[in-house]
Amino acid sequence: MTGAAPQQKYQVRFDVGLAGFRALADAADVVILADALPSAGSAPVLPTALRDHQVVAASLADRENVADWVLARQAEKGDRFSVAVIAVGERRHGGGARFAVEDFLAAGAVIDALAARGIDHCSPEAAAAAAGFAGLQQAVRHLVTASETAQALVAAGRAAEVQAAVRLDTPATPAPATQARATDASTPSPGIPRLREFAFPA
């Protein structure tokens, strides 16, 4: 068993799904939800309120912008800015959350971009996610488009959304619309809206 504040001694932390969000959010200056593809399911889910936390979304397409935003917030704080990166995951057809490789890669991409900016005091979990992305970077497009989520989207006639989502590091491309997210009227930085609720797969 671990303590009540997992990974807290590290600046950059990583976990998965709603349980991971609940485990890491309280001790983080910002939570980054890595959500690479729009939801492939249509089952109703209840959104999780995020008002008590500073939460932003990230995808493969905007990881550099998100990392720049974190670096700017650290400069404003004048001290170490703690980051929790959460791979959102997807919903199984029969109900319940499942691992989504596309979100794992997006999370690793964000952590890799943070490290490139000197925000690199990573927990073992975060380091593993970043290494996974770095080692597979040349294959990211194939892996994401071949993923279970992408194939479900293609079958539903949403191939264009999949192709847009795998354009790595294109800051002008907005992040794909994801599961029932809503944002505050004010945003922390242009192009990086703060989320006030998010529907995690369950």
PDB file of C-alpha atoms in Angstrom:
ATOM      1  CA  MET A   1       0.000   0.000   0.000  1.00  0.00           C
ATOM      2  CA  THR A   2       1.143   3.531  -0.777  1.00  0.00           C
ATOM      3  CA  GLY A   3       0.663   6.698   1.223  1.00  0.00           C
ATOM      4  CA  ALA A   4      -2.169   9.171   0.877  1.00  0.00           C
ATOM      5  CA  ALA A   5      -0.248  11.344  -1.632  1.00  0.00           C
ATOM      6  CA  PRO A   6       1.181   9.062  -4.334  1.00  0.00           C
ATOM      7  CA  GLN A   7       4.085  10.460  -6.396  1.00  0.00           C
ATOM      8  CA  GLN A   8       3.885  13.768  -4.488  1.00  0.00           C
ATOM      9  CA  LYS A   9       7.650  14.204  -4.138  1.00  0.00           C
ATOM     10  CA  TYR A  10       7.934  14.402  -7.934  1.00  0.00           C
ATOM     11  CA  GLN A  11       7.092  17.459  -9.991  1.00  0.00           C
ATOM     12  CA  VAL A  12       5.541  15.525 -12.886  1.00  0.00           C
ATOM     13  CA  ARG A  13       3.224  12.613 -12.086  1.00  0.00           C
ATOM     14  CA  PHE A  14       1.188  10.178 -14.157  1.00  0.00           C
ATOM     15  CA  ASP A  15      -1.853   7.987 -13.665  1.00  0.00           C
ATOM     16  CA  VAL A  16      -4.871   6.751 -15.599  1.00  0.00           C
ATOM     17  CA  GLY A  17      -8.619   7.293 -15.568  1.00  0.00           C
ATOM     18  CA  LEU A  18     -10.949   8.759 -12.984  1.00  0.00           C
ATOM     19  CA  ALA A  19      -9.259   6.850 -10.156  1.00  0.00           C
ATOM     20  CA  GLY A  20      -5.916   8.330 -11.198  1.00  0.00           C
ATOM     21  CA  PHE A  21      -7.405  11.810 -11.313  1.00  0.00           C
ATOM     22  CA  ARG A  22      -8.804  11.416  -7.820  1.00  0.00           C
ATOM     23  CA  ALA A  23      -5.469  10.110  -6.532  1.00  0.00           C
ATOM     24  CA  LEU A  24      -3.319  12.934  -7.912  1.00  0.00           C
ATOM     25  CA  ALA A  25      -5.467  16.035  -8.394  1.00  0.00           C
ATOM     26  CA  ASP A  26      -5.440  17.413  -4.848  1.00  0.00           C
ATOM     27  CA  ALA A  27      -1.653  17.703  -4.673  1.00  0.00           C
ATOM     28  CA  ALA A  28      -1.114  19.149  -8.177  1.00  0.00           C
ATOM     29  CA  ASP A  29      -0.984  22.749  -9.358  1.00  0.00           C
ATOM     30  CA  VAL A  30      -2.512  21.583 -12.634  1.00  0.00           C
ATOM     31  CA  VAL A  31      -4.034  18.364 -13.928  1.00  0.00           C
ATOM     32  CA  ILE A  32      -3.586  17.644 -17.631  1.00  0.00           C
ATOM     33  CA  LEU A  33      -6.119  15.235 -19.107  1.00  0.00           C
ATOM     34  CA  ALA A  34      -4.538  13.430 -22.060  1.00  0.00           C
ATOM     35  CA  ASP A  35      -7.384  12.582 -24.419  1.00  0.00           C
ATOM     36  CA  ALA A  36      -6.151  11.794 -27.925  1.00  0.00           C
ATOM     37  CA  LEU A  37      -9.386  10.792 -29.669  1.00  0.00           C
ATOM     38  CA  PRO A  38     -13.056  11.740 -29.343  1.00  0.00           C
ATOM     39  CA  SER A  39     -15.220   9.211 -27.554  1.00  0.00           C
ATOM     40  CA  ALA A  40     -16.271   6.253 -29.673  1.00  0.00           C
ATOM     41  CA  GLY A  41     -19.175   5.296 -27.425  1.00  0.00           C
ATOM     42  CA  SER A  42     -22.637   6.746 -27.002  1.00  0.00           C
ATOM     43  CA  ALA A  43     -23.464   5.460 -23.520  1.00  0.00           C
ATOM     44  CA  PRO A  44     -24.517   8.248 -21.141  1.00  0.00           C
ATOM     45  CA  VAL A  45     -21.976   9.141 -18.466  1.00  0.00           C
ATOM     46  CA  LEU A  46     -22.105  11.611 -15.604  1.00  0.00           C
ATOM     47  CA  PRO A  47     -19.537  14.396 -15.869  1.00  0.00           C
ATOM     48  CA  THR A  48     -17.094  14.874 -13.015  1.00  0.00           C
ATOM     49  CA  ALA A  49     -17.005  18.395 -11.585  1.00  0.00           C
ATOM     50  CA  LEU A  50     -13.517  19.883 -11.723  1.00  0.00           C
ATOM     51  CA  ARG A  51     -14.077  23.315 -10.192  1.00  0.00           C
ATOM     52  CA  ASP A  52     -11.835  22.669  -7.194  1.00  0.00           C
ATOM     53  CA  HIS A  53      -8.866  21.949  -9.462  1.00  0.00           C
ATOM     54  CA  GLN A  54      -7.048  23.633 -12.323  1.00  0.00           C
ATOM     55  CA  VAL A  55      -7.561  21.172 -15.182  1.00  0.00           C
ATOM     56  CA  VAL A  56      -6.666  21.480 -18.867  1.00  0.00           C
ATOM     57  CA  ALA A  57      -6.884  19.050 -21.752  1.00  0.00           C
ATOM     58  CA  ALA A  58      -4.108  17.870 -24.044  1.00  0.00           C
ATOM     59  CA  SER A  59      -3.912  15.855 -27.228  1.00  0.00           C
ATOM     60  CA  LEU A  60      -1.137  14.800 -29.561  1.00  0.00           C
ATOM     61  CA  ALA A  61      -1.842  17.878 -31.661  1.00  0.00           C
ATOM     62  CA  ASP A  62      -1.259  20.452 -28.923  1.00  0.00           C
ATOM     63  CA  ARG A  63       1.290  18.932 -26.534  1.00  0.00           C
ATOM     64  CA  GLU A  64       3.822  21.694 -27.283  1.00  0.00           C
ATOM     65  CA  ASN A  65       1.303  24.456 -26.535  1.00  0.00           C
ATOM     66  CA  VAL A  66       0.311  22.774 -23.273  1.00  0.00           C
ATOM     67  CA  ALA A  67       3.949  22.387 -22.227  1.00  0.00           C
ATOM     68  CA  ASP A  68       4.592  26.064 -23.023  1.00  0.00           C
ATOM     69  CA  TRP A  69       1.562  26.995 -20.917  1.00  0.00           C
ATOM     70  CA  VAL A  70       2.856  24.970 -17.960  1.00  0.00           C
ATOM     71  CA  LEU A  71       6.284  26.605 -18.248  1.00  0.00           C
ATOM     72  CA  ALA A  72       4.645  30.049 -18.223  1.00  0.00           C
ATOM     73  CA  ARG A  73       2.569  29.177 -15.156  1.00  0.00           C
ATOM     74  CA  GLN A  74       5.703  27.984 -13.364  1.00  0.00           C
ATOM     75  CA  ALA A  75       7.397  31.289 -14.150  1.00  0.00           C
ATOM     76  CA  GLU A  76       4.378  33.167 -12.788  1.00  0.00           C
ATOM     77  CA  LYS A  77       4.412  31.101  -9.598  1.00  0.00           C
ATOM     78  CA  GLY A  78       8.138  31.629  -9.121  1.00  0.00           C
ATOM     79  CA  ASP A  79       8.487  28.128  -7.719  1.00  0.00           C
ATOM     80  CA  ARG A  80       8.126  24.519  -8.764  1.00  0.00           C
ATOM     81  CA  PHE A  81       4.801  23.944 -10.523  1.00  0.00           C
ATOM     82  CA  SER A  82       3.502  20.421  -9.939  1.00  0.00           C
ATOM     83  CA  VAL A  83       1.809  18.626 -12.818  1.00  0.00           C
ATOM     84  CA  ALA A  84      -0.394  15.530 -12.840  1.00  0.00           C
ATOM     85  CA  VAL A  85      -0.884  14.007 -16.290  1.00  0.00           C
ATOM     86  CA  ILE A  86      -3.844  11.640 -16.584  1.00  0.00           C
ATOM     87  CA  ALA A  87      -4.417   9.292 -19.524  1.00  0.00           C
ATOM     88  CA  VAL A  88      -8.207   9.441 -19.726  1.00  0.00           C
ATOM     89  CA  GLY A  89      -8.923   5.990 -21.197  1.00  0.00           C
ATOM     90  CA  GLU A  90     -12.061   4.742 -22.918  1.00  0.00           C
ATOM     91  CA  ARG A  91     -15.268   2.840 -22.184  1.00  0.00           C
ATOM     92  CA  ARG A  92     -15.773  -0.850 -22.847  1.00  0.00           C
ATOM     93  CA  HIS A  93     -18.793  -1.912 -24.869  1.00  0.00           C
ATOM     94  CA  GLY A  94     -20.144  -3.799 -21.874  1.00  0.00           C
ATOM     95  CA  GLY A  95     -19.462  -0.949 -19.484  1.00  0.00           C
ATOM     96  CA  GLY A  96     -16.461   0.003 -17.402  1.00  0.00           C
ATOM     97  CA  ALA A  97     -13.271   1.835 -18.248  1.00  0.00           C
ATOM     98  CA  ARG A  98     -10.510   0.354 -20.396  1.00  0.00           C
ATOM     99  CA  PHE A  99      -6.910   1.238 -21.183  1.00  0.00           C
ATOM    100  CA  ALA A 100      -6.568   3.368 -24.339  1.00  0.00           C
ATOM    101  CA  VAL A 101      -3.143   3.262 -25.982  1.00  0.00           C
ATOM    102  CA  GLU A 102      -3.813   6.572 -27.737  1.00  0.00           C
ATOM    103  CA  ASP A 103      -4.255   8.380 -24.425  1.00  0.00           C
ATOM    104  CA  PHE A 104      -1.163   6.710 -22.950  1.00  0.00           C
ATOM    105  CA  LEU A 105       0.859   7.984 -25.924  1.00  0.00           C
ATOM    106  CA  ALA A 106      -0.661  11.464 -25.647  1.00  0.00           C
ATOM    107  CA  ALA A 107       0.199  11.572 -21.948  1.00  0.00           C
ATOM    108  CA  GLY A 108       3.746  10.463 -22.710  1.00  0.00           C
ATOM    109  CA  ALA A 109       3.973  13.107 -25.426  1.00  0.00           C
ATOM    110  CA  VAL A 110       3.008  15.843 -22.970  1.00  0.00           C
ATOM    111  CA  ILE A 111       5.484  14.607 -20.357  1.00  0.00           C
ATOM    112  CA  ASP A 112       8.206  14.419 -23.037  1.00  0.00           C
ATOM    113  CA  ALA A 113       7.455  18.025 -24.066  1.00  0.00           C
ATOM    114  CA  LEU A 114       7.593  19.167 -20.435  1.00  0.00           C
ATOM    115  CA  ALA A 115      10.972  17.471 -20.008  1.00  0.00           C
ATOM    116  CA  ALA A 116      12.276  19.301 -23.085  1.00  0.00           C
ATOM    117  CA  ARG A 117      11.482  22.540 -21.239  1.00  0.00           C
ATOM    118  CA  GLY A 118      13.320  21.493 -18.090  1.00  0.00           C
ATOM    119  CA  ILE A 119      10.247  20.323 -16.187  1.00  0.00           C
ATOM    120  CA  ASP A 120      11.672  16.855 -15.836  1.00  0.00           C
ATOM    121  CA  HIS A 121      11.567  15.742 -12.200  1.00  0.00           C
ATOM    122  CA  CYS A 122       9.322  12.830 -13.154  1.00  0.00           C
ATOM    123  CA  SER A 123       7.880  10.037 -11.079  1.00  0.00           C
ATOM    124  CA  PRO A 124       8.732   6.530 -12.324  1.00  0.00           C
ATOM    125  CA  GLU A 125       5.215   6.311 -13.733  1.00  0.00           C
ATOM    126  CA  ALA A 126       5.593   9.582 -15.636  1.00  0.00           C
ATOM    127  CA  ALA A 127       9.085   8.658 -16.841  1.00  0.00           C
ATOM    128  CA  ALA A 128       7.780   5.350 -18.203  1.00  0.00           C
ATOM    129  CA  ALA A 129       4.974   7.088 -20.096  1.00  0.00           C
ATOM    130  CA  ALA A 130       7.425   9.587 -21.608  1.00  0.00           C
ATOM    131  CA  ALA A 131       9.843   6.815 -22.575  1.00  0.00           C
ATOM    132  CA  GLY A 132       6.991   4.879 -24.161  1.00  0.00           C
ATOM    133  CA  PHE A 133       6.136   7.847 -26.346  1.00  0.00           C
ATOM    134  CA  ALA A 134       9.769   8.647 -27.185  1.00  0.00           C
ATOM    135  CA  GLY A 135      10.533   5.070 -28.143  1.00  0.00           C
ATOM    136  CA  LEU A 136       7.439   4.754 -30.310  1.00  0.00           C
ATOM    137  CA  GLN A 137       7.293   8.299 -31.681  1.00  0.00           C
ATOM    138  CA  GLN A 138       7.888   7.268 -35.284  1.00  0.00           C
ATOM    139  CA  ALA A 139       5.016   4.794 -35.029  1.00  0.00           C
ATOM    140  CA  VAL A 140       2.549   6.984 -33.132  1.00  0.00           C
ATOM    141  CA  ARG A 141       0.370   7.716 -36.160  1.00  0.00           C
ATOM    142  CA  HIS A 142       0.032   4.036 -36.984  1.00  0.00           C
ATOM    143  CA  LEU A 143      -0.536   2.969 -33.401  1.00  0.00           C
ATOM    144  CA  VAL A 144      -3.259   5.533 -32.801  1.00  0.00           C
ATOM    145  CA  THR A 145      -5.098   4.909 -36.068  1.00  0.00           C
ATOM    146  CA  ALA A 146      -4.922   1.150 -35.477  1.00  0.00           C
ATOM    147  CA  SER A 147      -6.157   1.423 -31.890  1.00  0.00           C
ATOM    148  CA  GLU A 148      -9.460  -0.007 -30.710  1.00  0.00           C
ATOM    149  CA  THR A 149     -10.913   3.471 -30.280  1.00  0.00           C
ATOM    150  CA  ALA A 150      -9.840   4.660 -33.733  1.00  0.00           C
ATOM    151  CA  GLN A 151     -11.189   1.573 -35.430  1.00  0.00           C
ATOM    152  CA  ALA A 152     -14.563   2.082 -33.734  1.00  0.00           C
ATOM    153  CA  LEU A 153     -14.606   5.686 -34.912  1.00  0.00           C
ATOM    154  CA  VAL A 154     -13.729   4.671 -38.477  1.00  0.00           C
ATOM    155  CA  ALA A 155     -16.506   2.093 -38.454  1.00  0.00           C
ATOM    156  CA  ALA A 156     -18.889   4.842 -37.354  1.00  0.00           C
ATOM    157  CA  GLY A 157     -17.883   7.009 -40.326  1.00  0.00           C
ATOM    158  CA  ARG A 158     -15.625   9.310 -38.319  1.00  0.00           C
ATOM    159  CA  ALA A 159     -12.295   8.599 -40.021  1.00  0.00           C
ATOM    160  CA  ALA A 160     -11.657  12.305 -40.622  1.00  0.00           C
ATOM    161  CA  GLU A 161     -11.684  12.944 -36.872  1.00  0.00           C
ATOM    162  CA  VAL A 162      -9.117  10.217 -36.365  1.00  0.00           C
ATOM    163  CA  GLN A 163      -6.816  11.622 -39.053  1.00  0.00           C
ATOM    164  CA  ALA A 164      -7.063  15.114 -37.541  1.00  0.00           C
ATOM    165  CA  ALA A 165      -6.222  13.806 -34.091  1.00  0.00           C
ATOM    166  CA  VAL A 166      -2.951  12.136 -35.096  1.00  0.00           C
ATOM    167  CA  ARG A 167      -1.310  15.261 -36.482  1.00  0.00           C
ATOM    168  CA  LEU A 168       1.482  15.452 -33.933  1.00  0.00           C
ATOM    169  CA  ASP A 169       2.686  18.879 -32.825  1.00  0.00           C
ATOM    170  CA  THR A 170       0.466  21.144 -34.888  1.00  0.00           C
ATOM    171  CA  PRO A 171      -0.265  24.047 -32.517  1.00  0.00           C
ATOM    172  CA  ALA A 172      -2.747  25.686 -34.874  1.00  0.00           C
ATOM    173  CA  THR A 173      -4.926  22.583 -34.876  1.00  0.00           C
ATOM    174  CA  PRO A 174      -7.486  22.627 -32.047  1.00  0.00           C
ATOM    175  CA  ALA A 175      -7.710  19.599 -29.794  1.00  0.00           C
ATOM    176  CA  PRO A 176     -10.465  17.168 -30.843  1.00  0.00           C
ATOM    177  CA  ALA A 177     -13.822  17.458 -29.179  1.00  0.00           C
ATOM    178  CA  THR A 178     -13.969  14.923 -26.384  1.00  0.00           C
ATOM    179  CA  GLN A 179     -16.362  13.356 -23.970  1.00  0.00           C
ATOM    180  CA  ALA A 180     -18.821  15.929 -22.623  1.00  0.00           C
ATOM    181  CA  ARG A 181     -16.246  18.520 -21.666  1.00  0.00           C
ATOM    182  CA  ALA A 182     -17.137  22.071 -20.689  1.00  0.00           C
ATOM    183  CA  THR A 183     -14.895  25.062 -20.128  1.00  0.00           C
ATOM    184  CA  ASP A 184     -14.904  28.238 -18.090  1.00  0.00           C
ATOM    185  CA  ALA A 185     -15.666  31.467 -19.896  1.00  0.00           C
ATOM    186  CA  SER A 186     -12.216  32.717 -18.937  1.00  0.00           C
ATOM    187  CA  THR A 187      -9.232  30.694 -20.078  1.00  0.00           C
ATOM    188  CA  PRO A 188      -5.780  30.365 -18.477  1.00  0.00           C
ATOM    189  CA  SER A 189      -4.046  31.080 -21.776  1.00  0.00           C
ATOM    190  CA  PRO A 190      -5.120  31.461 -25.417  1.00  0.00           C
ATOM    191  CA  GLY A 191      -5.905  28.020 -26.809  1.00  0.00           C
ATOM    192  CA  ILE A 192      -5.593  26.284 -23.421  1.00  0.00           C
ATOM    193  CA  PRO A 193      -9.073  26.421 -21.846  1.00  0.00           C
ATOM    194  CA  ARG A 194      -9.590  25.432 -18.256  1.00  0.00           C
ATOM    195  CA  LEU A 195     -12.072  22.574 -17.911  1.00  0.00           C
ATOM    196  CA  ARG A 196     -14.779  22.764 -15.285  1.00  0.00           C
ATOM    197  CA  GLU A 197     -16.227  19.304 -15.910  1.00  0.00           C
ATOM    198  CA  PHE A 198     -15.255  16.170 -17.785  1.00  0.00           C
ATOM    199  CA  ALA A 199     -16.982  12.853 -18.415  1.00  0.00           C
ATOM    200  CA  PHE A 200     -14.528  10.106 -17.582  1.00  0.00           C
ATOM    201  CA  PRO A 201     -15.264   6.629 -19.001  1.00  0.00           C
ATOM    202  CA  ALA A 202     -16.802   4.362 -16.386  1.00  0.00           C
TER     203      ALA A 202
END
